[in-house]
Amino acid sequence: MSMTAFSSRVYLLRHGELTTKDVLAGHTDFILSKKGFEQLNIACGRLANIDLVTSSSLKRCSEFARQFCDFNKIPLNITDDIKEFNFGDWDGQSYDELWQHTKTPTIGDFWQSPWLVTPPNGESMAHFYQRITTWWQQLLVNTICQGTRSQLVITHAGVIKQLLAIICQVPKQLNYQNIFTVGYGKVICIDIFFDENGQAWPKIIF
């Protein structure tokens, strides 16, 4: 059955600076610094007419999301589905420590070939890809079913890179974690056009 064409906007926002510097921040629950909160306040101050906010459950995203939504009376959905990549035994450690002391596989092995190398006791890139893909597909369904015109997603650099690769249809085997760079408090805008058949056509807006 055909439907009316519909357009929606999704803002992808990376969390701000952390209190702990130069660490591999995956599932480890670091918190934002004062500057990190300021970065997110500045970023969100440029956005208007947000109907819904979705946040990673990690504190560096969710604490700001709760404050922002409480102040602006916006519905908030907090989910584990868009948590950062789980780096396993490496998670939360300093980069200096990891570069100097990791043994086979090394952190260098992982960064060079993330589809072939999995951090010890961590998440595989295939699992991460599927986790984010499933979440994105559900977001598209929810968006058109609920008629959401504009929504904010507060998440992590790795998640945003994965989403960009999905939207751009980058072959999974390519190392796109090293292609994109997303700074603290940066916003990426995605416009989604749903045609009369409900097919989603996302575009990245620069």
mmCIF file with all atom_site columns, C-alpha atoms in Angstrom:
data_model
loop_
_atom_site.group_PDB
_atom_site.id
_atom_site.type_symbol
_atom_site.label_atom_id
_atom_site.label_alt_id
_atom_site.label_comp_id
_atom_site.label_asym_id
_atom_site.label_entity_id
_atom_site.label_seq_id
_atom_site.pdbx_PDB_ins_code
_atom_site.Cartn_x
_atom_site.Cartn_y
_atom_site.Cartn_z
_atom_site.occupancy
_atom_site.B_iso_or_equiv
_atom_site.pdbx_formal_charge
_atom_site.auth_seq_id
_atom_site.auth_comp_id
_atom_site.auth_asym_id
_atom_site.auth_atom_id
_atom_site.pdbx_PDB_model_num
ATOM 1   C CA . MET A 1 1   ? 0.000  0.000   0.000  1.00 0.00 ? 1   MET A CA 1
ATOM 2   C CA . SER A 1 2   ? 1.365  3.406   -0.970 1.00 0.00 ? 2   SER A CA 1
ATOM 3   C CA . MET A 1 3   ? 1.772  6.221   1.533  1.00 0.00 ? 3   MET A CA 1
ATOM 4   C CA . THR A 1 4   ? 2.490  9.911   1.576  1.00 0.00 ? 4   THR A CA 1
ATOM 5   C CA . ALA A 1 5   ? 6.119  10.899  1.036  1.00 0.00 ? 5   ALA A CA 1
ATOM 6   C CA . PHE A 1 6   ? 7.782  12.140  4.207  1.00 0.00 ? 6   PHE A CA 1
ATOM 7   C CA . SER A 1 7   ? 11.053 13.862  5.181  1.00 0.00 ? 7   SER A CA 1
ATOM 8   C CA . SER A 1 8   ? 12.904 13.718  8.486  1.00 0.00 ? 8   SER A CA 1
ATOM 9   C CA . ARG A 1 9   ? 16.192 14.953  9.904  1.00 0.00 ? 9   ARG A CA 1
ATOM 10  C CA . VAL A 1 10  ? 18.600 13.100  12.210 1.00 0.00 ? 10  VAL A CA 1
ATOM 11  C CA . TYR A 1 11  ? 21.428 14.886  14.008 1.00 0.00 ? 11  TYR A CA 1
ATOM 12  C CA . LEU A 1 12  ? 24.297 12.623  15.068 1.00 0.00 ? 12  LEU A CA 1
ATOM 13  C CA . LEU A 1 13  ? 26.203 14.205  17.962 1.00 0.00 ? 13  LEU A CA 1
ATOM 14  C CA . ARG A 1 14  ? 29.408 12.853  19.429 1.00 0.00 ? 14  ARG A CA 1
ATOM 15  C CA . HIS A 1 15  ? 29.825 13.299  23.190 1.00 0.00 ? 15  HIS A CA 1
ATOM 16  C CA . GLY A 1 16  ? 32.193 15.954  24.504 1.00 0.00 ? 16  GLY A CA 1
ATOM 17  C CA . GLU A 1 17  ? 35.663 15.834  26.036 1.00 0.00 ? 17  GLU A CA 1
ATOM 18  C CA . LEU A 1 18  ? 36.236 13.391  28.898 1.00 0.00 ? 18  LEU A CA 1
ATOM 19  C CA . THR A 1 19  ? 37.698 14.024  32.328 1.00 0.00 ? 19  THR A CA 1
ATOM 20  C CA . THR A 1 20  ? 40.212 11.240  31.627 1.00 0.00 ? 20  THR A CA 1
ATOM 21  C CA . LYS A 1 21  ? 42.478 12.042  28.695 1.00 0.00 ? 21  LYS A CA 1
ATOM 22  C CA . ASP A 1 22  ? 44.243 9.901   26.077 1.00 0.00 ? 22  ASP A CA 1
ATOM 23  C CA . VAL A 1 23  ? 42.432 6.647   26.842 1.00 0.00 ? 23  VAL A CA 1
ATOM 24  C CA . LEU A 1 24  ? 40.727 4.039   24.694 1.00 0.00 ? 24  LEU A CA 1
ATOM 25  C CA . ALA A 1 25  ? 37.153 4.849   25.677 1.00 0.00 ? 25  ALA A CA 1
ATOM 26  C CA . GLY A 1 26  ? 34.899 1.996   24.655 1.00 0.00 ? 26  GLY A CA 1
ATOM 27  C CA . HIS A 1 27  ? 32.443 0.518   27.165 1.00 0.00 ? 27  HIS A CA 1
ATOM 28  C CA . THR A 1 28  ? 34.382 1.981   30.105 1.00 0.00 ? 28  THR A CA 1
ATOM 29  C CA . ASP A 1 29  ? 31.995 4.498   31.666 1.00 0.00 ? 29  ASP A CA 1
ATOM 30  C CA . PHE A 1 30  ? 34.041 7.700   31.634 1.00 0.00 ? 30  PHE A CA 1
ATOM 31  C CA . ILE A 1 31  ? 32.335 11.012  32.382 1.00 0.00 ? 31  ILE A CA 1
ATOM 32  C CA . LEU A 1 32  ? 32.435 14.378  30.652 1.00 0.00 ? 32  LEU A CA 1
ATOM 33  C CA . SER A 1 33  ? 34.705 17.198  31.717 1.00 0.00 ? 33  SER A CA 1
ATOM 34  C CA . LYS A 1 34  ? 33.304 20.691  32.237 1.00 0.00 ? 34  LYS A CA 1
ATOM 35  C CA . LYS A 1 35  ? 34.570 21.539  28.766 1.00 0.00 ? 35  LYS A CA 1
ATOM 36  C CA . GLY A 1 36  ? 32.798 18.438  27.438 1.00 0.00 ? 36  GLY A CA 1
ATOM 37  C CA . PHE A 1 37  ? 29.450 19.667  28.756 1.00 0.00 ? 37  PHE A CA 1
ATOM 38  C CA . GLU A 1 38  ? 30.131 23.100  27.250 1.00 0.00 ? 38  GLU A CA 1
ATOM 39  C CA . GLN A 1 39  ? 30.893 21.531  23.864 1.00 0.00 ? 39  GLN A CA 1
ATOM 40  C CA . LEU A 1 40  ? 27.536 19.731  23.876 1.00 0.00 ? 40  LEU A CA 1
ATOM 41  C CA . ASN A 1 41  ? 25.649 22.824  25.047 1.00 0.00 ? 41  ASN A CA 1
ATOM 42  C CA . ILE A 1 42  ? 27.146 24.833  22.200 1.00 0.00 ? 42  ILE A CA 1
ATOM 43  C CA . ALA A 1 43  ? 26.359 22.109  19.655 1.00 0.00 ? 43  ALA A CA 1
ATOM 44  C CA . CYS A 1 44  ? 22.756 21.712  20.814 1.00 0.00 ? 44  CYS A CA 1
ATOM 45  C CA . GLY A 1 45  ? 22.257 25.474  20.974 1.00 0.00 ? 45  GLY A CA 1
ATOM 46  C CA . ARG A 1 46  ? 22.445 25.481  17.175 1.00 0.00 ? 46  ARG A CA 1
ATOM 47  C CA . LEU A 1 47  ? 19.662 22.901  16.809 1.00 0.00 ? 47  LEU A CA 1
ATOM 48  C CA . ALA A 1 48  ? 15.967 23.713  16.760 1.00 0.00 ? 48  ALA A CA 1
ATOM 49  C CA . ASN A 1 49  ? 12.645 21.874  16.887 1.00 0.00 ? 49  ASN A CA 1
ATOM 50  C CA . ILE A 1 50  ? 14.004 18.556  18.186 1.00 0.00 ? 50  ILE A CA 1
ATOM 51  C CA . ASP A 1 51  ? 11.124 16.094  18.675 1.00 0.00 ? 51  ASP A CA 1
ATOM 52  C CA . LEU A 1 52  ? 13.074 13.225  20.217 1.00 0.00 ? 52  LEU A CA 1
ATOM 53  C CA . VAL A 1 53  ? 16.506 12.502  21.695 1.00 0.00 ? 53  VAL A CA 1
ATOM 54  C CA . THR A 1 54  ? 18.142 9.069   21.687 1.00 0.00 ? 54  THR A CA 1
ATOM 55  C CA . SER A 1 55  ? 21.297 8.549   23.744 1.00 0.00 ? 55  SER A CA 1
ATOM 56  C CA . SER A 1 56  ? 23.868 5.893   24.410 1.00 0.00 ? 56  SER A CA 1
ATOM 57  C CA . SER A 1 57  ? 23.494 4.567   27.949 1.00 0.00 ? 57  SER A CA 1
ATOM 58  C CA . LEU A 1 58  ? 27.104 5.443   28.804 1.00 0.00 ? 58  LEU A CA 1
ATOM 59  C CA . LYS A 1 59  ? 27.422 8.447   31.140 1.00 0.00 ? 59  LYS A CA 1
ATOM 60  C CA . ARG A 1 60  ? 29.428 10.592  28.726 1.00 0.00 ? 60  ARG A CA 1
ATOM 61  C CA . CYS A 1 61  ? 26.289 10.703  26.566 1.00 0.00 ? 61  CYS A CA 1
ATOM 62  C CA . SER A 1 62  ? 23.339 10.016  28.862 1.00 0.00 ? 62  SER A CA 1
ATOM 63  C CA . GLU A 1 63  ? 24.089 12.525  31.647 1.00 0.00 ? 63  GLU A CA 1
ATOM 64  C CA . PHE A 1 64  ? 23.985 15.459  29.244 1.00 0.00 ? 64  PHE A CA 1
ATOM 65  C CA . ALA A 1 65  ? 21.016 13.956  27.376 1.00 0.00 ? 65  ALA A CA 1
ATOM 66  C CA . ARG A 1 66  ? 18.951 13.804  30.574 1.00 0.00 ? 66  ARG A CA 1
ATOM 67  C CA . GLN A 1 67  ? 19.736 17.419  31.461 1.00 0.00 ? 67  GLN A CA 1
ATOM 68  C CA . PHE A 1 68  ? 19.032 18.636  27.936 1.00 0.00 ? 68  PHE A CA 1
ATOM 69  C CA . CYS A 1 69  ? 15.718 16.786  27.671 1.00 0.00 ? 69  CYS A CA 1
ATOM 70  C CA . ASP A 1 70  ? 14.551 17.756  31.163 1.00 0.00 ? 70  ASP A CA 1
ATOM 71  C CA . PHE A 1 71  ? 15.231 21.430  30.460 1.00 0.00 ? 71  PHE A CA 1
ATOM 72  C CA . ASN A 1 72  ? 13.602 21.404  27.004 1.00 0.00 ? 72  ASN A CA 1
ATOM 73  C CA . LYS A 1 73  ? 10.775 18.948  27.795 1.00 0.00 ? 73  LYS A CA 1
ATOM 74  C CA . ILE A 1 74  ? 11.822 16.563  25.018 1.00 0.00 ? 74  ILE A CA 1
ATOM 75  C CA . PRO A 1 75  ? 11.201 12.779  25.128 1.00 0.00 ? 75  PRO A CA 1
ATOM 76  C CA . LEU A 1 76  ? 14.384 10.769  25.763 1.00 0.00 ? 76  LEU A CA 1
ATOM 77  C CA . ASN A 1 77  ? 15.243 7.223   24.797 1.00 0.00 ? 77  ASN A CA 1
ATOM 78  C CA . ILE A 1 78  ? 18.399 5.746   26.362 1.00 0.00 ? 78  ILE A CA 1
ATOM 79  C CA . THR A 1 79  ? 19.719 2.547   24.810 1.00 0.00 ? 79  THR A CA 1
ATOM 80  C CA . ASP A 1 80  ? 22.673 0.157   24.996 1.00 0.00 ? 80  ASP A CA 1
ATOM 81  C CA . ASP A 1 81  ? 22.392 -0.393  21.235 1.00 0.00 ? 81  ASP A CA 1
ATOM 82  C CA . ILE A 1 82  ? 24.489 2.669   20.387 1.00 0.00 ? 82  ILE A CA 1
ATOM 83  C CA . LYS A 1 83  ? 27.185 2.244   23.022 1.00 0.00 ? 83  LYS A CA 1
ATOM 84  C CA . GLU A 1 84  ? 30.746 2.541   21.735 1.00 0.00 ? 84  GLU A CA 1
ATOM 85  C CA . PHE A 1 85  ? 32.682 -0.474  20.455 1.00 0.00 ? 85  PHE A CA 1
ATOM 86  C CA . ASN A 1 86  ? 33.715 -2.851  23.244 1.00 0.00 ? 86  ASN A CA 1
ATOM 87  C CA . PHE A 1 87  ? 37.517 -3.063  23.295 1.00 0.00 ? 87  PHE A CA 1
ATOM 88  C CA . GLY A 1 88  ? 37.578 -5.883  25.853 1.00 0.00 ? 88  GLY A CA 1
ATOM 89  C CA . ASP A 1 89  ? 40.839 -6.144  27.821 1.00 0.00 ? 89  ASP A CA 1
ATOM 90  C CA . TRP A 1 90  ? 42.107 -2.932  26.212 1.00 0.00 ? 90  TRP A CA 1
ATOM 91  C CA . ASP A 1 91  ? 39.077 -0.870  27.177 1.00 0.00 ? 91  ASP A CA 1
ATOM 92  C CA . GLY A 1 92  ? 39.788 2.149   29.361 1.00 0.00 ? 92  GLY A CA 1
ATOM 93  C CA . GLN A 1 93  ? 43.572 1.862   29.160 1.00 0.00 ? 93  GLN A CA 1
ATOM 94  C CA . SER A 1 94  ? 45.851 4.707   28.086 1.00 0.00 ? 94  SER A CA 1
ATOM 95  C CA . TYR A 1 95  ? 46.985 4.770   24.485 1.00 0.00 ? 95  TYR A CA 1
ATOM 96  C CA . ASP A 1 96  ? 50.634 4.954   25.584 1.00 0.00 ? 96  ASP A CA 1
ATOM 97  C CA . GLU A 1 97  ? 50.230 1.783   27.637 1.00 0.00 ? 97  GLU A CA 1
ATOM 98  C CA . LEU A 1 98  ? 48.476 -0.035  24.804 1.00 0.00 ? 98  LEU A CA 1
ATOM 99  C CA . TRP A 1 99  ? 50.999 0.908   22.141 1.00 0.00 ? 99  TRP A CA 1
ATOM 100 C CA . GLN A 1 100 ? 53.928 -0.106  24.341 1.00 0.00 ? 100 GLN A CA 1
ATOM 101 C CA . HIS A 1 101 ? 52.684 -3.286  25.958 1.00 0.00 ? 101 HIS A CA 1
ATOM 102 C CA . THR A 1 102 ? 50.000 -5.067  23.935 1.00 0.00 ? 102 THR A CA 1
ATOM 103 C CA . LYS A 1 103 ? 51.154 -8.391  22.550 1.00 0.00 ? 103 LYS A CA 1
ATOM 104 C CA . THR A 1 104 ? 49.723 -10.429 19.692 1.00 0.00 ? 104 THR A CA 1
ATOM 105 C CA . PRO A 1 105 ? 47.286 -9.165  18.684 1.00 0.00 ? 105 PRO A CA 1
ATOM 106 C CA . THR A 1 106 ? 48.571 -5.629  19.234 1.00 0.00 ? 106 THR A CA 1
ATOM 107 C CA . ILE A 1 107 ? 46.465 -2.531  19.113 1.00 0.00 ? 107 ILE A CA 1
ATOM 108 C CA . GLY A 1 108 ? 48.295 -1.690  15.892 1.00 0.00 ? 108 GLY A CA 1
ATOM 109 C CA . ASP A 1 109 ? 47.125 -4.990  14.392 1.00 0.00 ? 109 ASP A CA 1
ATOM 110 C CA . PHE A 1 110 ? 43.552 -4.050  15.240 1.00 0.00 ? 110 PHE A CA 1
ATOM 111 C CA . TRP A 1 111 ? 43.680 -0.519  13.824 1.00 0.00 ? 111 TRP A CA 1
ATOM 112 C CA . GLN A 1 112 ? 45.217 -1.790  10.595 1.00 0.00 ? 112 GLN A CA 1
ATOM 113 C CA . SER A 1 113 ? 42.815 -4.739  10.135 1.00 0.00 ? 113 SER A CA 1
ATOM 114 C CA . PRO A 1 114 ? 39.738 -4.327  12.377 1.00 0.00 ? 114 PRO A CA 1
ATOM 115 C CA . TRP A 1 115 ? 37.690 -6.843  10.385 1.00 0.00 ? 115 TRP A CA 1
ATOM 116 C CA . LEU A 1 116 ? 40.331 -9.527  10.899 1.00 0.00 ? 116 LEU A CA 1
ATOM 117 C CA . VAL A 1 117 ? 41.535 -8.737  14.440 1.00 0.00 ? 117 VAL A CA 1
ATOM 118 C CA . THR A 1 118 ? 39.335 -8.706  17.555 1.00 0.00 ? 118 THR A CA 1
ATOM 119 C CA . PRO A 1 119 ? 40.574 -7.184  20.833 1.00 0.00 ? 119 PRO A CA 1
ATOM 120 C CA . PRO A 1 120 ? 41.066 -9.822  23.566 1.00 0.00 ? 120 PRO A CA 1
ATOM 121 C CA . ASN A 1 121 ? 37.666 -10.506 25.167 1.00 0.00 ? 121 ASN A CA 1
ATOM 122 C CA . GLY A 1 122 ? 36.241 -7.657  23.079 1.00 0.00 ? 122 GLY A CA 1
ATOM 123 C CA . GLU A 1 123 ? 33.643 -7.183  20.393 1.00 0.00 ? 123 GLU A CA 1
ATOM 124 C CA . SER A 1 124 ? 34.255 -8.276  16.815 1.00 0.00 ? 124 SER A CA 1
ATOM 125 C CA . MET A 1 125 ? 33.812 -5.673  14.099 1.00 0.00 ? 125 MET A CA 1
ATOM 126 C CA . ALA A 1 126 ? 31.221 -7.928  12.474 1.00 0.00 ? 126 ALA A CA 1
ATOM 127 C CA . HIS A 1 127 ? 29.138 -7.897  15.669 1.00 0.00 ? 127 HIS A CA 1
ATOM 128 C CA . PHE A 1 128 ? 29.535 -4.135  16.043 1.00 0.00 ? 128 PHE A CA 1
ATOM 129 C CA . TYR A 1 129 ? 28.465 -3.604  12.428 1.00 0.00 ? 129 TYR A CA 1
ATOM 130 C CA . GLN A 1 130 ? 25.378 -5.757  12.912 1.00 0.00 ? 130 GLN A CA 1
ATOM 131 C CA . ARG A 1 131 ? 24.488 -4.053  16.201 1.00 0.00 ? 131 ARG A CA 1
ATOM 132 C CA . ILE A 1 132 ? 24.571 -0.587  14.655 1.00 0.00 ? 132 ILE A CA 1
ATOM 133 C CA . THR A 1 133 ? 22.880 -1.692  11.420 1.00 0.00 ? 133 THR A CA 1
ATOM 134 C CA . THR A 1 134 ? 19.984 -3.246  13.353 1.00 0.00 ? 134 THR A CA 1
ATOM 135 C CA . TRP A 1 135 ? 19.572 -0.096  15.443 1.00 0.00 ? 135 TRP A CA 1
ATOM 136 C CA . TRP A 1 136 ? 19.617 2.165   12.347 1.00 0.00 ? 136 TRP A CA 1
ATOM 137 C CA . GLN A 1 137 ? 17.014 0.059   10.553 1.00 0.00 ? 137 GLN A CA 1
ATOM 138 C CA . GLN A 1 138 ? 14.760 0.249   13.625 1.00 0.00 ? 138 GLN A CA 1
ATOM 139 C CA . LEU A 1 139 ? 15.253 4.020   13.792 1.00 0.00 ? 139 LEU A CA 1
ATOM 140 C CA . LEU A 1 140 ? 14.020 4.299   10.198 1.00 0.00 ? 140 LEU A CA 1
ATOM 141 C CA . VAL A 1 141 ? 10.933 2.218   11.007 1.00 0.00 ? 141 VAL A CA 1
ATOM 142 C CA . ASN A 1 142 ? 10.178 4.210   14.158 1.00 0.00 ? 142 ASN A CA 1
ATOM 143 C CA . THR A 1 143 ? 10.723 7.527   12.384 1.00 0.00 ? 143 THR A CA 1
ATOM 144 C CA . ILE A 1 144 ? 8.153  6.914   9.684  1.00 0.00 ? 144 ILE A CA 1
ATOM 145 C CA . CYS A 1 145 ? 5.672  5.187   12.003 1.00 0.00 ? 145 CYS A CA 1
ATOM 146 C CA . GLN A 1 146 ? 5.807  8.012   14.555 1.00 0.00 ? 146 GLN A CA 1
ATOM 147 C CA . GLY A 1 147 ? 6.155  10.835  12.048 1.00 0.00 ? 147 GLY A CA 1
ATOM 148 C CA . THR A 1 148 ? 9.299  12.185  13.746 1.00 0.00 ? 148 THR A CA 1
ATOM 149 C CA . ARG A 1 149 ? 10.427 15.288  11.899 1.00 0.00 ? 149 ARG A CA 1
ATOM 150 C CA . SER A 1 150 ? 13.684 16.011  13.730 1.00 0.00 ? 150 SER A CA 1
ATOM 151 C CA . GLN A 1 151 ? 15.655 13.934  16.228 1.00 0.00 ? 151 GLN A CA 1
ATOM 152 C CA . LEU A 1 152 ? 18.984 14.077  18.002 1.00 0.00 ? 152 LEU A CA 1
ATOM 153 C CA . VAL A 1 153 ? 21.193 11.020  18.571 1.00 0.00 ? 153 VAL A CA 1
ATOM 154 C CA . ILE A 1 154 ? 23.944 11.443  21.186 1.00 0.00 ? 154 ILE A CA 1
ATOM 155 C CA . THR A 1 155 ? 26.533 8.724   20.775 1.00 0.00 ? 155 THR A CA 1
ATOM 156 C CA . HIS A 1 156 ? 30.208 7.916   20.104 1.00 0.00 ? 156 HIS A CA 1
ATOM 157 C CA . ALA A 1 157 ? 32.767 8.378   17.346 1.00 0.00 ? 157 ALA A CA 1
ATOM 158 C CA . GLY A 1 158 ? 32.909 4.683   16.469 1.00 0.00 ? 158 GLY A CA 1
ATOM 159 C CA . VAL A 1 159 ? 29.127 4.477   16.201 1.00 0.00 ? 159 VAL A CA 1
ATOM 160 C CA . ILE A 1 160 ? 28.928 7.573   14.002 1.00 0.00 ? 160 ILE A CA 1
ATOM 161 C CA . LYS A 1 161 ? 31.679 6.258   11.719 1.00 0.00 ? 161 LYS A CA 1
ATOM 162 C CA . GLN A 1 162 ? 29.798 2.982   11.412 1.00 0.00 ? 162 GLN A CA 1
ATOM 163 C CA . LEU A 1 163 ? 26.587 4.822   10.531 1.00 0.00 ? 163 LEU A CA 1
ATOM 164 C CA . LEU A 1 164 ? 28.345 6.927   7.911  1.00 0.00 ? 164 LEU A CA 1
ATOM 165 C CA . ALA A 1 165 ? 29.737 3.768   6.346  1.00 0.00 ? 165 ALA A CA 1
ATOM 166 C CA . ILE A 1 166 ? 26.264 2.183   6.297  1.00 0.00 ? 166 ILE A CA 1
ATOM 167 C CA . ILE A 1 167 ? 24.658 5.261   4.740  1.00 0.00 ? 167 ILE A CA 1
ATOM 168 C CA . CYS A 1 168 ? 27.454 5.615   2.162  1.00 0.00 ? 168 CYS A CA 1
ATOM 169 C CA . GLN A 1 169 ? 27.301 1.864   1.461  1.00 0.00 ? 169 GLN A CA 1
ATOM 170 C CA . VAL A 1 170 ? 31.035 1.499   2.055  1.00 0.00 ? 170 VAL A CA 1
ATOM 171 C CA . PRO A 1 171 ? 32.145 -2.149  1.613  1.00 0.00 ? 171 PRO A CA 1
ATOM 172 C CA . LYS A 1 172 ? 32.379 -3.745  5.041  1.00 0.00 ? 172 LYS A CA 1
ATOM 173 C CA . GLN A 1 173 ? 35.961 -4.934  4.550  1.00 0.00 ? 173 GLN A CA 1
ATOM 174 C CA . LEU A 1 174 ? 37.323 -1.402  4.179  1.00 0.00 ? 174 LEU A CA 1
ATOM 175 C CA . ASN A 1 175 ? 38.873 0.187   7.257  1.00 0.00 ? 175 ASN A CA 1
ATOM 176 C CA . TYR A 1 176 ? 36.490 3.141   7.475  1.00 0.00 ? 176 TYR A CA 1
ATOM 177 C CA . GLN A 1 177 ? 37.256 3.607   11.186 1.00 0.00 ? 177 GLN A CA 1
ATOM 178 C CA . ASN A 1 178 ? 40.397 5.345   9.893  1.00 0.00 ? 178 ASN A CA 1
ATOM 179 C CA . ILE A 1 179 ? 38.653 7.164   7.011  1.00 0.00 ? 179 ILE A CA 1
ATOM 180 C CA . PHE A 1 180 ? 36.310 9.356   9.068  1.00 0.00 ? 180 PHE A CA 1
ATOM 181 C CA . THR A 1 181 ? 37.234 11.646  11.952 1.00 0.00 ? 181 THR A CA 1
ATOM 182 C CA . VAL A 1 182 ? 34.544 12.935  14.325 1.00 0.00 ? 182 VAL A CA 1
ATOM 183 C CA . GLY A 1 183 ? 35.684 15.397  16.985 1.00 0.00 ? 183 GLY A CA 1
ATOM 184 C CA . TYR A 1 184 ? 34.238 15.936  20.445 1.00 0.00 ? 184 TYR A CA 1
ATOM 185 C CA . GLY A 1 185 ? 30.869 17.701  20.329 1.00 0.00 ? 185 GLY A CA 1
ATOM 186 C CA . LYS A 1 186 ? 30.639 17.561  16.548 1.00 0.00 ? 186 LYS A CA 1
ATOM 187 C CA . VAL A 1 187 ? 27.294 17.242  14.766 1.00 0.00 ? 187 VAL A CA 1
ATOM 188 C CA . ILE A 1 188 ? 26.599 15.425  11.507 1.00 0.00 ? 188 ILE A CA 1
ATOM 189 C CA . CYS A 1 189 ? 23.235 16.020  9.842  1.00 0.00 ? 189 CYS A CA 1
ATOM 190 C CA . ILE A 1 190 ? 21.355 13.296  7.983  1.00 0.00 ? 190 ILE A CA 1
ATOM 191 C CA . ASP A 1 191 ? 18.229 14.133  5.959  1.00 0.00 ? 191 ASP A CA 1
ATOM 192 C CA . ILE A 1 192 ? 16.017 11.151  5.205  1.00 0.00 ? 192 ILE A CA 1
ATOM 193 C CA . PHE A 1 193 ? 13.388 11.144  2.466  1.00 0.00 ? 193 PHE A CA 1
ATOM 194 C CA . PHE A 1 194 ? 10.787 8.393   2.667  1.00 0.00 ? 194 PHE A CA 1
ATOM 195 C CA . ASP A 1 195 ? 9.095  7.812   -0.681 1.00 0.00 ? 195 ASP A CA 1
ATOM 196 C CA . GLU A 1 196 ? 5.504  6.708   -1.323 1.00 0.00 ? 196 GLU A CA 1
ATOM 197 C CA . ASN A 1 197 ? 6.514  3.075   -0.776 1.00 0.00 ? 197 ASN A CA 1
ATOM 198 C CA . GLY A 1 198 ? 8.165  3.763   2.584  1.00 0.00 ? 198 GLY A CA 1
ATOM 199 C CA . GLN A 1 199 ? 11.678 3.358   1.160  1.00 0.00 ? 199 GLN A CA 1
ATOM 200 C CA . ALA A 1 200 ? 14.231 5.485   3.037  1.00 0.00 ? 200 ALA A CA 1
ATOM 201 C CA . TRP A 1 201 ? 16.729 7.614   1.103  1.00 0.00 ? 201 TRP A CA 1
ATOM 202 C CA . PRO A 1 202 ? 19.235 9.163   3.561  1.00 0.00 ? 202 PRO A CA 1
ATOM 203 C CA . LYS A 1 203 ? 21.580 11.986  2.568  1.00 0.00 ? 203 LYS A CA 1
ATOM 204 C CA . ILE A 1 204 ? 24.496 13.423  4.538  1.00 0.00 ? 204 ILE A CA 1
ATOM 205 C CA . ILE A 1 205 ? 24.246 17.217  4.741  1.00 0.00 ? 205 ILE A CA 1
ATOM 206 C CA . PHE A 1 206 ? 27.453 19.244  4.858  1.00 0.00 ? 206 PHE A CA 1
#
